[in-house]
Amino acid sequence: MGRSSKDKRDIYYRLAKEEGWRARSAFKLLQLDQEFNLFTGVNRAVDLCAAPGSWSQVLSRKLRGQEEKAEKGEEVKIVAVDLQAMAPLPGVTQIQGDITKVSTAQEIIRHFEGQPADLVVCDGAPDVTGLHDVDEYIQAQLLLAALNITTHVLKPGGTFVAKIFRGKDVTLLYSQLKIFFSGVTCAKPRSSRNSSIEAFVVCQNYSPPEGYVPNMSNPLLDHSYDVDFNQLDGPNRVIVPFLACGDLSAFDSDRTYPLQLHADKQYQYTPPAQPPICPPYQQACHLRKNNLLSREDALSVGPSQRPEPP
Ligand code: SAM
């Protein structure tokens, strides 16, 4: 693929580079904010599954850029968590860790000096296998892990935003979220392709069941706390509002646009703002480039014996 053909095919990929975002996903959070006003009054925010960091960039620019906060002397704290290392960002503390671990929750709380977060966002995604059922299942598990860690760190009344795959079991996830939040909306930003089952749950007003003790077990399997599932109509069926968001004049992520967008501005290729510093696919790229992928000896050697990636 030529350097500019992806720019043509994916307008948000191109705009991300031109505006200095590390990934096109930045626009998804910006468009969610347009609809839900997510950042008002937020001083402590957590970005779960943050690498390469475009959502953290949005948090950093939006929260730290608010002049009235600086005037009032309010301190903004942002914590980004990912399994992968991420290039540094101004005002963002990184935790290289796993969101399924209670130790990660403890580390976040330590950084906030015992104060709870106002906002938790999670754009987490497992490596997609292409097997839809498996991908949906793993995504759901990641969302529940994000919900679990959120119950440790979020303040009552706080907001949780997370990526969700609208697969066949999605109503079960909605009902789970409704136990912890009085407002749950499924939102589809214009920068998220219609052809993708991806959407985002915006969960407002965190209000856990009385006596709920945060834990890291899977809440879908753990019914040890006292919640009346029968109050829900049908088998845990909850209908949540579905909202398309992002200005209607915004670019359509499913369309292909010409490289020359404006008559008065010549197209110029822009390199990515910040490529991932140590992506998990680096090893595979190296093996493929050197025609080593199909060789048994390449796959059977242990990590320390593998050739150093470029
Ligand atoms: N929001 C990011 C941005 O705007 O740059 C993109 C996130 S990317 C789609 C998904 C990330 O989820 C990957 O970086 C991956 O390492 C992370 N991830 C997946 N499982 C995780 C886990 N259990 N703990 C922490 N991070 C995880």
mmCIF file of C-alpha atoms and ligand atoms in Angstrom:
data_model
loop_
_atom_site.group_PDB
_atom_site.id
_atom_site.type_symbol
_atom_site.label_atom_id
_atom_site.label_comp_id
_atom_site.label_asym_id
_atom_site.label_seq_id
_atom_site.Cartn_x
_atom_site.Cartn_y
_atom_site.Cartn_z
ATOM 1 C CA MET A 1 0.000 0.000 0.000
ATOM 2 C CA GLY A 2 1.363 3.443 -0.915
ATOM 3 C CA ARG A 3 2.017 5.937 1.848
ATOM 4 C CA SER A 4 -0.935 8.077 0.826
ATOM 5 C CA SER A 5 -3.474 5.357 -0.045
ATOM 6 C CA LYS A 6 -4.363 4.802 3.622
ATOM 7 C CA ASP A 7 -4.817 8.563 3.953
ATOM 8 C CA LYS A 8 -7.343 8.349 1.119
ATOM 9 C CA ARG A 9 -9.109 5.279 2.429
ATOM 10 C CA ASP A 10 -9.300 6.367 6.073
ATOM 11 C CA ILE A 11 -10.041 10.034 6.620
ATOM 12 C CA TYR A 12 -9.701 9.851 10.423
ATOM 13 C CA TYR A 13 -6.320 8.113 10.168
ATOM 14 C CA ARG A 14 -5.164 11.011 8.017
ATOM 15 C CA LEU A 15 -6.689 13.726 10.229
ATOM 16 C CA ALA A 16 -5.129 12.133 13.317
ATOM 17 C CA LYS A 17 -1.666 12.505 11.850
ATOM 18 C CA GLU A 18 -2.350 16.050 10.654
ATOM 19 C CA GLU A 19 -3.642 17.125 14.068
ATOM 20 C CA GLY A 20 -0.887 15.298 15.973
ATOM 21 C CA TRP A 21 -2.964 12.513 17.555
ATOM 22 C CA ARG A 22 -1.227 9.188 18.087
ATOM 23 C CA ALA A 23 -4.220 7.213 16.803
ATOM 24 C CA ARG A 24 -7.487 7.874 14.968
ATOM 25 C CA SER A 25 -9.379 6.756 18.123
ATOM 26 C CA ALA A 26 -8.794 10.257 19.534
ATOM 27 C CA PHE A 27 -11.763 11.423 17.447
ATOM 28 C CA LYS A 28 -14.038 8.836 19.054
ATOM 29 C CA LEU A 29 -13.432 10.270 22.529
ATOM 30 C CA LEU A 30 -13.705 13.850 21.228
ATOM 31 C CA GLN A 31 -17.062 13.078 19.573
ATOM 32 C CA LEU A 32 -18.317 11.287 22.695
ATOM 33 C CA ASP A 33 -17.387 14.383 24.664
ATOM 34 C CA GLN A 34 -19.343 16.598 22.228
ATOM 35 C CA GLU A 35 -22.448 14.610 23.086
ATOM 36 C CA PHE A 36 -21.938 13.873 26.795
ATOM 37 C CA ASN A 37 -19.754 16.702 28.017
ATOM 38 C CA LEU A 38 -17.494 14.168 29.698
ATOM 39 C CA PHE A 39 -14.737 16.433 30.970
ATOM 40 C CA THR A 40 -16.607 19.105 32.921
ATOM 41 C CA GLY A 41 -15.509 19.126 36.566
ATOM 42 C CA VAL A 42 -13.009 16.294 36.036
ATOM 43 C CA ASN A 43 -9.716 16.591 37.927
ATOM 44 C CA ARG A 44 -8.739 12.931 38.231
ATOM 45 C CA ALA A 45 -9.068 10.676 35.196
ATOM 46 C CA VAL A 46 -7.949 7.143 34.392
ATOM 47 C CA ASP A 47 -7.288 5.879 30.861
ATOM 48 C CA LEU A 48 -7.415 2.070 30.861
ATOM 49 C CA CYS A 49 -5.784 0.229 27.930
ATOM 50 C CA ALA A 50 -4.205 3.484 26.858
ATOM 51 C CA ALA A 51 -1.396 2.674 24.395
ATOM 52 C CA PRO A 52 -0.330 4.190 22.055
ATOM 53 C CA GLY A 53 -1.992 7.065 23.900
ATOM 54 C CA SER A 54 -4.418 9.091 21.792
ATOM 55 C CA TRP A 55 -7.150 9.040 24.475
ATOM 56 C CA SER A 56 -4.552 10.107 27.049
ATOM 57 C CA GLN A 57 -3.601 12.936 24.682
ATOM 58 C CA VAL A 58 -7.258 14.032 24.570
ATOM 59 C CA LEU A 59 -7.468 13.886 28.389
ATOM 60 C CA SER A 60 -4.211 15.772 28.754
ATOM 61 C CA ARG A 61 -5.201 18.523 26.282
ATOM 62 C CA LYS A 62 -8.783 18.857 27.534
ATOM 63 C CA LEU A 63 -8.281 18.609 31.298
ATOM 64 C CA ARG A 64 -4.984 20.397 31.642
ATOM 65 C CA GLY A 65 -5.999 23.031 29.119
ATOM 66 C CA GLN A 66 -8.943 24.284 31.174
ATOM 67 C CA GLU A 67 -7.870 27.760 32.241
ATOM 68 C CA GLU A 68 -10.386 28.139 35.037
ATOM 69 C CA LYS A 69 -8.825 25.118 36.764
ATOM 70 C CA ALA A 70 -5.397 26.650 36.635
ATOM 71 C CA GLU A 71 -6.849 29.867 38.087
ATOM 72 C CA LYS A 72 -8.519 27.993 40.954
ATOM 73 C CA GLY A 73 -5.271 26.091 41.538
ATOM 74 C CA GLU A 74 -6.993 22.728 41.020
ATOM 75 C CA GLU A 75 -4.569 19.954 40.259
ATOM 76 C CA VAL A 76 -5.334 17.627 37.364
ATOM 77 C CA LYS A 77 -4.101 14.046 37.599
ATOM 78 C CA ILE A 78 -4.267 11.578 34.734
ATOM 79 C CA VAL A 79 -3.201 7.942 34.971
ATOM 80 C CA ALA A 80 -2.790 5.762 31.876
ATOM 81 C CA VAL A 81 -2.615 1.968 32.178
ATOM 82 C CA ASP A 82 -1.580 -0.508 29.498
ATOM 83 C CA LEU A 83 0.224 -3.818 29.172
ATOM 84 C CA GLN A 84 2.404 -2.096 26.571
ATOM 85 C CA ALA A 85 4.911 0.674 27.166
ATOM 86 C CA MET A 86 3.847 4.049 25.834
ATOM 87 C CA ALA A 87 5.849 7.152 24.886
ATOM 88 C CA PRO A 88 5.526 9.816 27.633
ATOM 89 C CA LEU A 89 2.820 12.502 27.540
ATOM 90 C CA PRO A 90 2.677 15.791 29.466
ATOM 91 C CA GLY A 91 0.804 15.451 32.757
ATOM 92 C CA VAL A 92 0.071 11.733 32.292
ATOM 93 C CA THR A 93 1.446 9.131 34.719
ATOM 94 C CA GLN A 94 1.910 5.739 33.157
ATOM 95 C CA ILE A 95 1.407 2.381 34.767
ATOM 96 C CA GLN A 96 2.589 -0.522 32.656
ATOM 97 C CA GLY A 97 0.241 -3.113 34.041
ATOM 98 C CA ASP A 98 -2.749 -5.384 33.622
ATOM 99 C CA ILE A 99 -6.241 -4.014 34.244
ATOM 100 C CA THR A 100 -7.372 -7.401 35.557
ATOM 101 C CA LYS A 101 -5.009 -7.134 38.553
ATOM 102 C CA VAL A 102 -6.003 -5.648 41.907
ATOM 103 C CA SER A 103 -2.417 -4.396 42.279
ATOM 104 C CA THR A 104 -3.061 -2.085 39.301
ATOM 105 C CA ALA A 105 -6.136 -0.638 41.054
ATOM 106 C CA GLN A 106 -4.022 -0.071 44.168
ATOM 107 C CA GLU A 107 -1.352 1.688 42.149
ATOM 108 C CA ILE A 108 -3.928 4.044 40.610
ATOM 109 C CA ILE A 109 -5.343 4.876 44.045
ATOM 110 C CA ARG A 110 -1.814 5.506 45.353
ATOM 111 C CA HIS A 111 -1.208 7.970 42.557
ATOM 112 C CA PHE A 112 -4.433 9.808 43.424
ATOM 113 C CA GLU A 113 -3.323 9.851 47.091
ATOM 114 C CA GLY A 114 -6.419 7.936 48.161
ATOM 115 C CA GLN A 115 -8.842 10.197 46.287
ATOM 116 C CA PRO A 116 -11.274 8.524 43.871
ATOM 117 C CA ALA A 117 -11.310 9.253 40.124
ATOM 118 C CA ASP A 118 -13.990 11.423 38.500
ATOM 119 C CA LEU A 119 -13.764 9.688 35.132
ATOM 120 C CA VAL A 120 -12.555 6.304 33.899
ATOM 121 C CA VAL A 121 -12.273 5.612 30.177
ATOM 122 C CA CYS A 122 -11.361 2.341 28.507
ATOM 123 C CA ASP A 123 -10.738 1.763 24.819
ATOM 124 C CA GLY A 124 -9.426 -1.722 25.531
ATOM 125 C CA ALA A 125 -9.308 -4.302 22.820
ATOM 126 C CA PRO A 126 -7.735 -7.730 22.725
ATOM 127 C CA ASP A 127 -5.786 -8.790 19.648
ATOM 128 C CA VAL A 128 -8.603 -9.576 17.226
ATOM 129 C CA THR A 129 -8.582 -13.195 15.984
ATOM 130 C CA GLY A 130 -11.169 -12.754 13.218
ATOM 131 C CA LEU A 131 -13.331 -15.421 14.864
ATOM 132 C CA HIS A 132 -16.268 -13.192 15.758
ATOM 133 C CA ASP A 133 -17.626 -15.206 18.680
ATOM 134 C CA VAL A 134 -14.190 -15.461 20.281
ATOM 135 C CA ASP A 135 -13.454 -11.770 19.690
ATOM 136 C CA GLU A 136 -16.794 -10.711 21.174
ATOM 137 C CA TYR A 137 -16.297 -12.959 24.186
ATOM 138 C CA ILE A 138 -12.789 -11.656 24.909
ATOM 139 C CA GLN A 139 -13.908 -8.070 24.412
ATOM 140 C CA ALA A 140 -16.744 -8.634 26.896
ATOM 141 C CA GLN A 141 -14.281 -10.058 29.421
ATOM 142 C CA LEU A 142 -12.045 -7.018 28.994
ATOM 143 C CA LEU A 143 -15.016 -4.697 29.501
ATOM 144 C CA LEU A 144 -15.922 -6.544 32.703
ATOM 145 C CA ALA A 145 -12.317 -6.316 33.879
ATOM 146 C CA ALA A 146 -12.479 -2.573 33.201
ATOM 147 C CA LEU A 147 -15.746 -2.363 35.136
ATOM 148 C CA ASN A 148 -14.182 -4.266 38.042
ATOM 149 C CA ILE A 149 -11.168 -2.020 38.321
ATOM 150 C CA THR A 150 -13.461 0.996 37.926
ATOM 151 C CA THR A 151 -15.463 -0.077 40.991
ATOM 152 C CA HIS A 152 -12.209 0.203 42.974
ATOM 153 C CA VAL A 153 -11.272 3.684 41.818
ATOM 154 C CA LEU A 154 -14.349 5.666 40.696
ATOM 155 C CA LYS A 155 -16.161 8.161 42.927
ATOM 156 C CA PRO A 156 -19.930 7.827 43.457
ATOM 157 C CA GLY A 157 -21.566 9.911 40.734
ATOM 158 C CA GLY A 158 -18.568 9.415 38.450
ATOM 159 C CA THR A 159 -18.535 8.428 34.766
ATOM 160 C CA PHE A 160 -17.207 5.325 33.018
ATOM 161 C CA VAL A 161 -16.804 5.138 29.237
ATOM 162 C CA ALA A 162 -15.794 1.893 27.539
ATOM 163 C CA LYS A 163 -15.595 0.242 24.172
ATOM 164 C CA ILE A 164 -18.174 -2.481 23.654
ATOM 165 C CA PHE A 165 -18.835 -4.897 20.803
ATOM 166 C CA ARG A 166 -22.539 -5.016 19.997
ATOM 167 C CA GLY A 167 -22.620 -8.782 19.694
ATOM 168 C CA LYS A 168 -25.472 -11.104 20.491
ATOM 169 C CA ASP A 169 -24.889 -11.133 24.270
ATOM 170 C CA VAL A 170 -24.618 -7.374 24.603
ATOM 171 C CA THR A 171 -27.833 -7.006 26.654
ATOM 172 C CA LEU A 172 -26.238 -9.096 29.397
ATOM 173 C CA LEU A 173 -23.430 -6.552 29.565
ATOM 174 C CA TYR A 174 -25.913 -3.668 29.615
ATOM 175 C CA SER A 175 -27.754 -5.220 32.549
ATOM 176 C CA GLN A 176 -24.456 -5.679 34.375
ATOM 177 C CA LEU A 177 -23.561 -2.039 33.838
ATOM 178 C CA LYS A 178 -27.039 -0.897 34.887
ATOM 179 C CA ILE A 179 -26.417 -2.435 38.302
ATOM 180 C CA PHE A 180 -23.603 0.041 38.888
ATOM 181 C CA PHE A 181 -24.714 3.128 36.952
ATOM 182 C CA SER A 182 -28.100 4.835 36.817
ATOM 183 C CA GLY A 183 -27.488 6.063 33.259
ATOM 184 C CA VAL A 184 -26.170 3.736 30.560
ATOM 185 C CA THR A 185 -26.151 4.779 26.893
ATOM 186 C CA CYS A 186 -24.687 3.000 23.916
ATOM 187 C CA ALA A 187 -23.078 5.578 21.653
ATOM 188 C CA LYS A 188 -21.626 5.346 18.163
ATOM 189 C CA PRO A 189 -19.293 8.217 17.223
ATOM 190 C CA ARG A 190 -19.124 9.133 13.540
ATOM 191 C CA SER A 191 -15.430 8.294 13.520
ATOM 192 C CA SER A 192 -16.258 4.659 14.374
ATOM 193 C CA ARG A 193 -17.104 2.843 11.155
ATOM 194 C CA ASN A 194 -20.694 1.709 10.696
ATOM 195 C CA SER A 195 -19.326 -1.507 9.302
ATOM 196 C CA SER A 196 -17.760 -2.278 12.704
ATOM 197 C CA ILE A 197 -19.704 -3.723 15.661
ATOM 198 C CA GLU A 198 -17.712 -1.408 17.924
ATOM 199 C CA ALA A 199 -19.618 1.141 20.002
ATOM 200 C CA PHE A 200 -19.058 2.833 23.364
ATOM 201 C CA VAL A 201 -21.021 2.578 26.582
ATOM 202 C CA VAL A 202 -21.263 5.866 28.428
ATOM 203 C CA CYS A 203 -22.151 4.997 32.014
ATOM 204 C CA GLN A 204 -23.116 7.944 34.192
ATOM 205 C CA ASN A 205 -23.724 8.406 37.905
ATOM 206 C CA TYR A 206 -21.779 5.562 39.498
ATOM 207 C CA SER A 207 -23.998 4.178 42.258
ATOM 208 C CA PRO A 208 -22.957 0.654 43.280
ATOM 209 C CA PRO A 209 -25.457 -1.613 45.077
ATOM 210 C CA GLU A 210 -25.491 -1.029 48.824
ATOM 211 C CA GLY A 211 -22.849 -3.119 50.537
ATOM 212 C CA TYR A 212 -21.040 -3.903 47.316
ATOM 213 C CA VAL A 213 -17.386 -4.595 48.015
ATOM 214 C CA PRO A 214 -15.161 -3.994 44.961
ATOM 215 C CA ASN A 215 -13.418 -7.157 43.833
ATOM 216 C CA MET A 216 -11.718 -8.443 40.713
ATOM 217 C CA SER A 217 -13.795 -11.533 40.092
ATOM 218 C CA ASN A 218 -15.956 -11.623 36.997
ATOM 219 C CA PRO A 219 -19.267 -10.051 38.047
ATOM 220 C CA LEU A 220 -21.135 -12.049 35.417
ATOM 221 C CA LEU A 221 -20.204 -15.204 37.281
ATOM 222 C CA ASP A 222 -20.159 -13.820 40.814
ATOM 223 C CA HIS A 223 -23.598 -13.207 42.274
ATOM 224 C CA SER A 224 -22.465 -13.143 45.882
ATOM 225 C CA TYR A 225 -23.683 -9.585 46.343
ATOM 226 C CA ASP A 226 -27.337 -8.936 46.779
ATOM 227 C CA VAL A 227 -28.776 -7.831 43.477
ATOM 228 C CA ASP A 228 -32.280 -8.664 42.337
ATOM 229 C CA PHE A 229 -31.760 -9.734 38.746
ATOM 230 C CA ASN A 230 -35.488 -10.555 38.596
ATOM 231 C CA GLN A 231 -36.392 -6.906 38.655
ATOM 232 C CA LEU A 232 -35.159 -6.843 35.068
ATOM 233 C CA ASP A 233 -37.680 -7.793 32.415
ATOM 234 C CA GLY A 234 -36.972 -11.034 30.601
ATOM 235 C CA PRO A 235 -33.670 -12.856 31.071
ATOM 236 C CA ASN A 236 -31.625 -9.879 32.322
ATOM 237 C CA ARG A 237 -32.913 -7.880 29.376
ATOM 238 C CA VAL A 238 -32.168 -4.206 29.571
ATOM 239 C CA ILE A 239 -32.689 -1.833 26.707
ATOM 240 C CA VAL A 240 -30.344 1.117 26.761
ATOM 241 C CA PRO A 241 -30.669 4.180 24.543
ATOM 242 C CA PHE A 242 -28.574 4.096 21.376
ATOM 243 C CA LEU A 243 -27.122 7.381 20.249
ATOM 244 C CA ALA A 244 -25.156 8.312 17.141
ATOM 245 C CA CYS A 245 -22.799 11.094 18.141
ATOM 246 C CA GLY A 246 -20.443 13.564 16.569
ATOM 247 C CA ASP A 247 -21.500 16.549 14.545
ATOM 248 C CA LEU A 248 -23.393 15.519 11.381
ATOM 249 C CA SER A 249 -21.016 17.660 9.391
ATOM 250 C CA ALA A 250 -18.114 15.514 10.644
ATOM 251 C CA PHE A 251 -16.384 13.213 8.170
ATOM 252 C CA ASP A 252 -18.035 9.838 7.584
ATOM 253 C CA SER A 253 -15.570 7.113 8.592
ATOM 254 C CA ASP A 254 -17.024 4.648 6.057
ATOM 255 C CA ARG A 255 -16.400 6.946 3.080
ATOM 256 C CA THR A 256 -13.318 7.361 0.945
ATOM 257 C CA TYR A 257 -12.295 10.990 0.477
ATOM 258 C CA PRO A 258 -10.012 12.484 -2.167
ATOM 259 C CA LEU A 259 -6.537 13.447 -1.005
ATOM 260 C CA GLN A 260 -7.184 17.055 -1.969
ATOM 261 C CA LEU A 261 -9.797 17.963 0.659
ATOM 262 C CA HIS A 262 -9.795 21.723 0.204
ATOM 263 C CA ALA A 263 -9.342 23.522 -3.090
ATOM 264 C CA ASP A 264 -6.936 26.006 -1.506
ATOM 265 C CA LYS A 265 -4.782 23.506 0.397
ATOM 266 C CA GLN A 266 -2.429 21.094 -1.323
ATOM 267 C CA TYR A 267 -2.299 17.531 0.143
ATOM 268 C CA GLN A 268 0.933 16.688 1.883
ATOM 269 C CA TYR A 269 1.780 13.344 3.462
ATOM 270 C CA THR A 270 2.157 13.511 7.265
ATOM 271 C CA PRO A 271 4.001 10.743 9.144
ATOM 272 C CA PRO A 272 2.317 9.194 12.231
ATOM 273 C CA ALA A 273 2.449 11.435 15.323
ATOM 274 C CA GLN A 274 3.968 8.785 17.588
ATOM 275 C CA PRO A 275 4.242 5.172 16.428
ATOM 276 C CA PRO A 276 3.864 2.544 19.218
ATOM 277 C CA ILE A 277 7.239 2.149 20.931
ATOM 278 C CA CYS A 278 7.117 -1.595 21.529
ATOM 279 C CA PRO A 279 4.042 -3.127 19.902
ATOM 280 C CA PRO A 280 3.356 -6.853 20.384
ATOM 281 C CA TYR A 281 3.364 -7.353 16.595
ATOM 282 C CA GLN A 282 6.962 -6.148 16.248
ATOM 283 C CA GLN A 283 8.391 -9.660 16.562
ATOM 284 C CA ALA A 284 5.976 -11.059 13.963
ATOM 285 C CA CYS A 285 6.802 -8.214 11.524
ATOM 286 C CA HIS A 286 10.503 -8.934 11.906
ATOM 287 C CA LEU A 287 10.008 -12.666 11.315
ATOM 288 C CA ARG A 288 7.821 -12.018 8.275
ATOM 289 C CA LYS A 289 10.186 -9.499 6.757
ATOM 290 C CA ASN A 290 13.032 -11.976 7.053
ATOM 291 C CA ASN A 291 10.964 -14.869 5.753
ATOM 292 C CA LEU A 292 11.285 -16.678 9.082
ATOM 293 C CA LEU A 293 7.623 -16.984 9.959
ATOM 294 C CA SER A 294 7.062 -20.438 8.495
ATOM 295 C CA ARG A 295 10.321 -21.935 9.715
ATOM 296 C CA GLU A 296 9.879 -24.256 12.653
ATOM 297 C CA ASP A 297 13.170 -23.209 14.246
ATOM 298 C CA ALA A 298 12.073 -19.549 14.233
ATOM 299 C CA LEU A 299 8.942 -20.327 16.196
ATOM 300 C CA SER A 300 10.415 -22.889 18.551
ATOM 301 C CA VAL A 301 13.227 -20.712 19.959
ATOM 302 C CA GLY A 302 12.585 -19.083 23.333
ATOM 303 C CA PRO A 303 12.251 -15.295 23.630
ATOM 304 C CA SER A 304 15.860 -14.777 24.685
ATOM 305 C CA GLN A 305 17.136 -16.656 21.619
ATOM 306 C CA ARG A 306 14.960 -14.843 19.121
ATOM 307 C CA PRO A 307 16.642 -12.317 16.840
ATOM 308 C CA GLU A 308 16.462 -8.755 18.104
ATOM 309 C CA PRO A 309 13.665 -6.870 16.291
ATOM 310 C CA PRO A 310 14.885 -3.910 14.187
HETATM 311 N N1 SAM B 1 -7.138 4.146 23.421
HETATM 312 C C1 SAM B 1 -5.861 3.869 22.792
HETATM 313 C C2 SAM B 1 -5.451 5.102 22.028
HETATM 314 O O1 SAM B 1 -6.290 5.958 21.826
HETATM 315 O O2 SAM B 1 -4.289 5.217 21.647
HETATM 316 C C3 SAM B 1 -5.922 2.635 21.912
HETATM 317 C C4 SAM B 1 -6.128 1.382 22.706
HETATM 318 S S1 SAM B 1 -5.792 -0.071 21.795
HETATM 319 C C5 SAM B 1 -7.185 -0.150 20.749
HETATM 320 C C6 SAM B 1 -6.114 -1.341 22.943
HETATM 321 C C7 SAM B 1 -5.065 -1.491 24.030
HETATM 322 O O3 SAM B 1 -5.598 -2.376 25.022
HETATM 323 C C8 SAM B 1 -3.749 -2.130 23.590
HETATM 324 O O4 SAM B 1 -2.707 -1.192 23.731
HETATM 325 C C9 SAM B 1 -3.558 -3.308 24.558
HETATM 326 O O5 SAM B 1 -2.230 -3.469 25.011
HETATM 327 C C10 SAM B 1 -4.482 -2.913 25.711
HETATM 328 N N2 SAM B 1 -4.879 -4.029 26.574
HETATM 329 C C11 SAM B 1 -5.491 -5.178 26.204
HETATM 330 N N3 SAM B 1 -5.683 -5.965 27.297
HETATM 331 C C12 SAM B 1 -5.189 -5.285 28.385
HETATM 332 C C13 SAM B 1 -5.091 -5.572 29.787
HETATM 333 N N4 SAM B 1 -5.545 -6.712 30.300
HETATM 334 N N5 SAM B 1 -4.523 -4.646 30.599
HETATM 335 C C14 SAM B 1 -4.048 -3.488 30.090
HETATM 336 N N6 SAM B 1 -4.117 -3.156 28.772
HETATM 337 C C15 SAM B 1 -4.674 -4.048 27.932
#
